[in-house]
Amino acid sequence: MSRLDELVHAARRAVRQRREQVPLAQLESRLATRDRERPFKEALTAPGVTLIAEFKRRSPSAGPIRAGAEVTEIVPAYERGGAGALSILTESEGFGGSLEDLAAARACSGLPILRKDFVVDPYQLHEAVVHGADAALLIVAALSDEELARLHDEAHSLDLDTVVEVHDERDLERALALDPDVIGINNRNLRDFTVDIGTTDRLITDIPAGMTVVAESGYSSREQLEHLEEIGVDAVLIGEALMRAPDPEEAVRELVGDEMATREHAIEPPGPSPRDPAGRGR
């Protein structure tokens, strides 16, 4: 059994346990109290490469990342530094996250939020909405085609954006069949946890122009973000490098550079995507 299989198995077990404690009907009754949504996909299409700053306590590959980290300390720092969106790990077994972290992020920040977890059941999408997420991650490699389509449709019915995550050509072929909101290209192989940042460069050439693309894993420098912009990536998700930084706010600021000023003062729409010189890109 691969590490991904283990994590997916743990996710299914945890969902069953939570459903016993909080029935789906109880979650559904709380949907009406949802506050104003914060469009996640729209945040990724601003000029330049939008930074999705991630809060995570640990990972299966790296172990503990930032001892004693608190959402209420890190997330506002990300926002002050210029992040355009947030990713909050809610998986507990491998990453030490929780739905409480998601709710805390919603309470202390005005940025749109992605719930990052191994989503395997529609129940988790209801949890995501109730605890303040604006989008949910769907990992193609963790789901059958039927499960992927069902979760994608259920997310839309709940007004959740989706980031459909791929890490190879087969994943991408399956993802594109959905006409997804956002494609996430994960440079980390979820079966052995190795990272190859060339994965994004390779797969983006097969993504139709105009589709929103997020690059994930292995990024830590401004130069890397500039390269991603050149090849047509819309956003980059960075977690570990920011969580390890002595000053997360300054780390975010160094990554986004002058892009905050660009976003705030842009008058003309962004130019053609490098993926499509004719102007059919983002």
Coordinates of C-alpha atoms in Angstrom, one line a residue:
M1 CA 0.0 0.0 0.0
S2 CA 1.4 3.4 -1.0
R3 CA 1.5 6.4 1.3
L4 CA -1.3 7.9 -0.7
D5 CA -3.4 4.8 -0.2
E6 CA -2.8 4.9 3.5
L7 CA -3.8 8.5 3.7
V8 CA -7.0 7.9 1.7
H9 CA -7.9 4.9 3.8
A10 CA -7.4 7.1 6.9
A11 CA -9.6 9.8 5.4
R12 CA -12.4 7.4 4.8
R13 CA -12.2 6.0 8.3
A14 CA -12.1 9.5 9.8
V15 CA -15.2 10.6 7.8
R16 CA -17.2 7.7 9.1
Q17 CA -16.3 8.6 12.6
R18 CA -17.2 12.3 12.2
R19 CA -20.5 11.4 10.5
E20 CA -21.4 9.4 13.6
Q21 CA -20.7 12.3 15.8
V22 CA -22.2 15.0 13.6
P23 CA -24.9 13.6 11.2
L24 CA -25.0 15.1 7.7
A25 CA -28.5 16.6 8.4
Q26 CA -26.9 18.6 11.2
L27 CA -24.3 20.0 8.9
E28 CA -26.9 20.8 6.3
S29 CA -28.9 22.8 8.9
R30 CA -25.9 25.0 9.4
L31 CA -25.4 25.9 5.7
A32 CA -27.9 28.7 6.0
T33 CA -25.6 30.5 8.4
R34 CA -22.8 30.7 5.9
D35 CA -21.5 34.2 5.6
R36 CA -20.7 36.1 2.4
E37 CA -18.6 33.9 0.1
R38 CA -15.2 34.9 -1.1
P39 CA -14.7 33.8 -4.7
F40 CA -11.5 31.6 -4.7
K41 CA -11.0 31.2 -8.4
E42 CA -11.3 34.9 -9.0
A43 CA -8.5 35.6 -6.6
L44 CA -6.2 33.5 -8.7
T45 CA -6.7 35.4 -11.9
A46 CA -5.3 38.8 -10.8
P47 CA -2.2 40.0 -12.8
G48 CA 0.9 38.1 -12.0
V49 CA 1.2 34.9 -10.1
T50 CA -1.1 34.8 -7.1
L51 CA 0.4 33.3 -3.9
I52 CA -1.8 30.8 -2.1
A53 CA -0.1 30.7 1.3
E54 CA -0.6 27.4 3.2
F55 CA -0.9 26.7 6.9
K56 CA 0.2 23.2 7.8
R57 CA 1.7 21.9 11.1
R58 CA 3.6 18.9 9.7
S59 CA 3.7 16.6 6.7
P60 CA 4.3 12.8 6.2
S61 CA 7.5 13.5 4.4
A62 CA 9.0 16.3 6.5
G63 CA 7.6 15.6 9.9
P64 CA 6.9 18.6 12.3
I65 CA 7.4 21.9 10.4
R66 CA 6.7 24.7 12.9
A67 CA 6.3 23.7 16.6
G68 CA 3.5 25.5 18.4
A69 CA 2.2 27.2 15.2
E70 CA -1.1 29.0 15.6
V71 CA -3.5 29.9 12.8
T72 CA -4.2 33.3 14.4
E73 CA -0.5 34.2 14.3
I74 CA 0.5 32.8 10.9
V75 CA -2.6 33.5 8.7
P76 CA -2.8 37.3 9.4
A77 CA 0.9 37.5 8.7
Y78 CA 0.4 35.9 5.3
E79 CA -2.4 38.4 4.5
R80 CA -0.3 41.4 5.6
G81 CA 2.6 40.1 3.4
G82 CA 0.4 40.1 0.3
A83 CA -0.9 36.6 -0.1
G84 CA -3.9 36.4 -2.4
A85 CA -5.5 33.3 -1.0
L86 CA -5.0 30.7 1.8
S87 CA -4.8 26.9 1.9
I88 CA -5.5 25.3 5.2
L89 CA -4.6 21.6 5.9
T90 CA -7.4 19.9 7.8
E91 CA -6.2 16.3 7.6
S92 CA -5.1 15.2 11.0
E93 CA -3.2 11.9 10.8
G94 CA -0.4 12.9 8.4
F95 CA -0.6 16.7 8.6
G96 CA -1.8 17.6 12.1
G97 CA -4.6 19.8 10.8
S98 CA -8.2 20.2 11.8
L99 CA -11.5 21.8 10.9
E100 CA -10.9 24.1 13.8
D101 CA -7.9 25.4 12.0
L102 CA -10.1 26.2 9.0
A103 CA -12.7 28.0 11.1
A104 CA -10.0 30.0 12.8
A105 CA -8.5 31.1 9.5
R106 CA -11.9 32.2 8.3
A107 CA -12.4 34.3 11.5
C108 CA -9.0 36.0 11.4
S109 CA -8.6 36.7 7.6
G110 CA -10.5 38.2 4.7
L111 CA -8.8 36.0 2.1
P112 CA -10.6 33.2 0.2
I113 CA -9.7 29.8 1.6
L114 CA -9.0 26.4 0.1
R115 CA -9.7 23.3 2.3
K116 CA -6.8 21.0 1.6
D117 CA -7.5 17.4 2.6
F118 CA -8.1 14.0 1.1
V119 CA -11.7 14.6 0.1
V120 CA -13.3 11.3 -0.5
D121 CA -17.0 11.9 0.5
P122 CA -19.6 14.6 -0.1
Y123 CA -19.8 14.9 3.7
Q124 CA -16.4 16.6 3.7
L125 CA -17.7 19.3 1.3
H126 CA -20.5 20.2 3.7
E127 CA -17.9 20.3 6.5
A128 CA -15.8 22.6 4.3
V129 CA -18.7 25.1 3.8
V130 CA -19.8 25.1 7.4
H131 CA -16.2 25.8 8.6
G132 CA -15.5 28.6 6.2
A133 CA -13.9 27.2 3.1
D134 CA -14.5 28.8 -0.3
A135 CA -12.9 25.9 -2.3
A136 CA -12.0 22.3 -1.8
L137 CA -9.1 20.2 -3.1
L138 CA -10.0 17.1 -5.2
I139 CA -7.0 14.8 -5.8
V140 CA -7.5 12.8 -9.0
A141 CA -5.1 10.0 -8.0
A142 CA -7.2 9.4 -4.8
L143 CA -10.5 9.0 -6.5
S144 CA -12.3 6.9 -9.1
D145 CA -13.8 8.7 -12.1
E146 CA -17.2 8.3 -10.6
E147 CA -16.2 9.6 -7.3
L148 CA -14.4 12.6 -8.9
A149 CA -17.4 13.6 -10.9
R150 CA -19.8 13.2 -8.0
L151 CA -17.6 15.3 -5.7
H152 CA -17.0 17.9 -8.4
D153 CA -20.8 18.3 -9.0
E154 CA -21.6 18.3 -5.2
A155 CA -19.0 21.1 -4.6
H156 CA -20.7 23.2 -7.3
S157 CA -24.1 22.6 -5.8
L158 CA -22.7 24.0 -2.5
D159 CA -21.1 27.0 -4.3
L160 CA -17.6 25.7 -3.6
D161 CA -14.9 26.2 -6.1
T162 CA -12.7 23.2 -6.7
V163 CA -9.0 22.7 -7.3
V164 CA -8.6 19.4 -9.2
E165 CA -5.1 18.2 -8.5
V166 CA -3.0 16.2 -10.9
H167 CA 0.6 14.9 -10.9
D168 CA 1.0 13.1 -14.2
E169 CA -0.4 12.9 -17.7
R170 CA -3.0 10.3 -16.8
D171 CA -4.3 12.4 -14.0
L172 CA -4.6 15.4 -16.3
E173 CA -6.5 13.5 -18.9
R174 CA -9.1 12.5 -16.2
A175 CA -9.2 16.0 -14.7
L176 CA -9.8 17.7 -18.0
A177 CA -12.9 15.5 -18.7
L178 CA -14.6 17.4 -15.8
D179 CA -14.0 20.9 -17.2
P180 CA -12.7 21.9 -13.8
D181 CA -12.7 25.3 -12.2
V182 CA -9.0 25.2 -11.4
I183 CA -6.2 22.6 -12.3
G184 CA -3.6 22.1 -9.6
I185 CA -0.4 20.6 -10.8
N186 CA 1.4 18.9 -7.8
N187 CA 5.1 18.5 -8.4
R188 CA 5.1 16.0 -5.5
N189 CA 4.4 12.4 -6.4
L190 CA 1.9 11.4 -3.7
R191 CA 2.9 7.7 -3.9
D192 CA 6.5 8.2 -2.9
F193 CA 6.5 11.9 -1.9
T194 CA 9.5 12.8 -4.2
V195 CA 9.3 16.3 -5.8
D196 CA 10.1 17.2 -9.4
I197 CA 9.3 20.9 -10.2
G198 CA 9.7 20.0 -13.9
T199 CA 6.3 18.4 -13.6
T200 CA 4.5 21.7 -13.9
D201 CA 6.6 22.7 -16.9
R202 CA 5.7 19.4 -18.6
L203 CA 2.0 19.2 -17.9
I204 CA 1.0 22.8 -18.5
T205 CA 1.7 22.4 -22.2
D206 CA -1.3 20.0 -22.3
I207 CA -3.7 22.3 -20.5
P208 CA -6.1 24.3 -22.6
A209 CA -5.6 28.1 -22.8
G210 CA -7.9 30.0 -20.5
M211 CA -8.0 27.4 -17.8
T212 CA -6.8 28.5 -14.4
V213 CA -3.6 26.7 -13.3
V214 CA -2.0 26.4 -9.8
A215 CA 1.5 25.0 -9.3
E216 CA 2.1 23.2 -6.1
S217 CA 5.2 21.9 -4.1
G218 CA 8.8 22.7 -4.4
Y219 CA 8.7 26.4 -4.7
S220 CA 10.5 28.9 -2.4
S221 CA 11.9 31.8 -4.4
R222 CA 10.8 34.9 -6.3
E223 CA 12.8 33.6 -9.4
Q224 CA 10.7 30.5 -9.4
L225 CA 7.5 32.5 -9.4
E226 CA 8.7 34.6 -12.3
H227 CA 9.4 31.5 -14.3
L228 CA 5.9 30.2 -13.5
E229 CA 4.4 33.4 -14.8
E230 CA 6.4 33.1 -18.0
I231 CA 5.0 29.6 -18.7
G232 CA 1.4 30.7 -18.0
V233 CA 0.8 29.6 -14.4
D234 CA -1.9 31.7 -12.6
A235 CA -1.1 30.9 -8.9
V236 CA 1.4 29.0 -6.8
L237 CA 0.7 27.2 -3.5
I238 CA 3.5 27.4 -1.0
G239 CA 3.4 26.0 2.5
E240 CA 6.5 24.5 4.0
A241 CA 8.9 27.3 3.0
L242 CA 6.6 29.9 4.5
M243 CA 5.9 27.9 7.7
R244 CA 9.6 27.4 8.2
A245 CA 10.5 31.1 7.7
P246 CA 11.5 33.1 10.8
D247 CA 9.1 35.9 9.6
P248 CA 6.3 34.5 7.5
E249 CA 5.0 38.0 6.7
E250 CA 8.3 39.0 5.3
A251 CA 8.7 35.7 3.4
V252 CA 5.4 36.3 1.7
R253 CA 6.4 39.9 0.9
E254 CA 9.7 38.8 -0.7
L255 CA 7.9 36.2 -2.8
V256 CA 5.1 38.4 -4.2
G257 CA 7.5 41.3 -4.8
D258 CA 5.8 44.2 -6.5
E259 CA 2.7 42.2 -7.5
M260 CA 0.5 43.7 -4.8
A261 CA 1.0 47.1 -6.3
T262 CA 0.4 45.7 -9.8
R263 CA -2.9 44.2 -8.6
E264 CA -4.0 47.4 -6.8
H265 CA -3.2 49.8 -9.7
A266 CA -3.8 47.7 -12.8
I267 CA -5.9 49.5 -15.4
E268 CA -5.3 47.4 -18.4
P269 CA -6.2 43.7 -18.4
P270 CA -3.3 41.2 -18.3
G271 CA -1.7 40.4 -21.7
P272 CA -1.9 37.1 -23.5
S273 CA -0.8 34.0 -21.7
P274 CA 2.5 32.6 -22.8
R275 CA 0.6 29.4 -23.5
D276 CA -1.3 31.2 -26.2
P277 CA 0.2 34.2 -28.1
A278 CA -3.1 34.8 -29.8
G279 CA -4.6 35.9 -26.6
R280 CA -6.8 33.0 -25.7
G281 CA -5.0 32.5 -22.4
R282 CA -5.9 33.7 -18.9

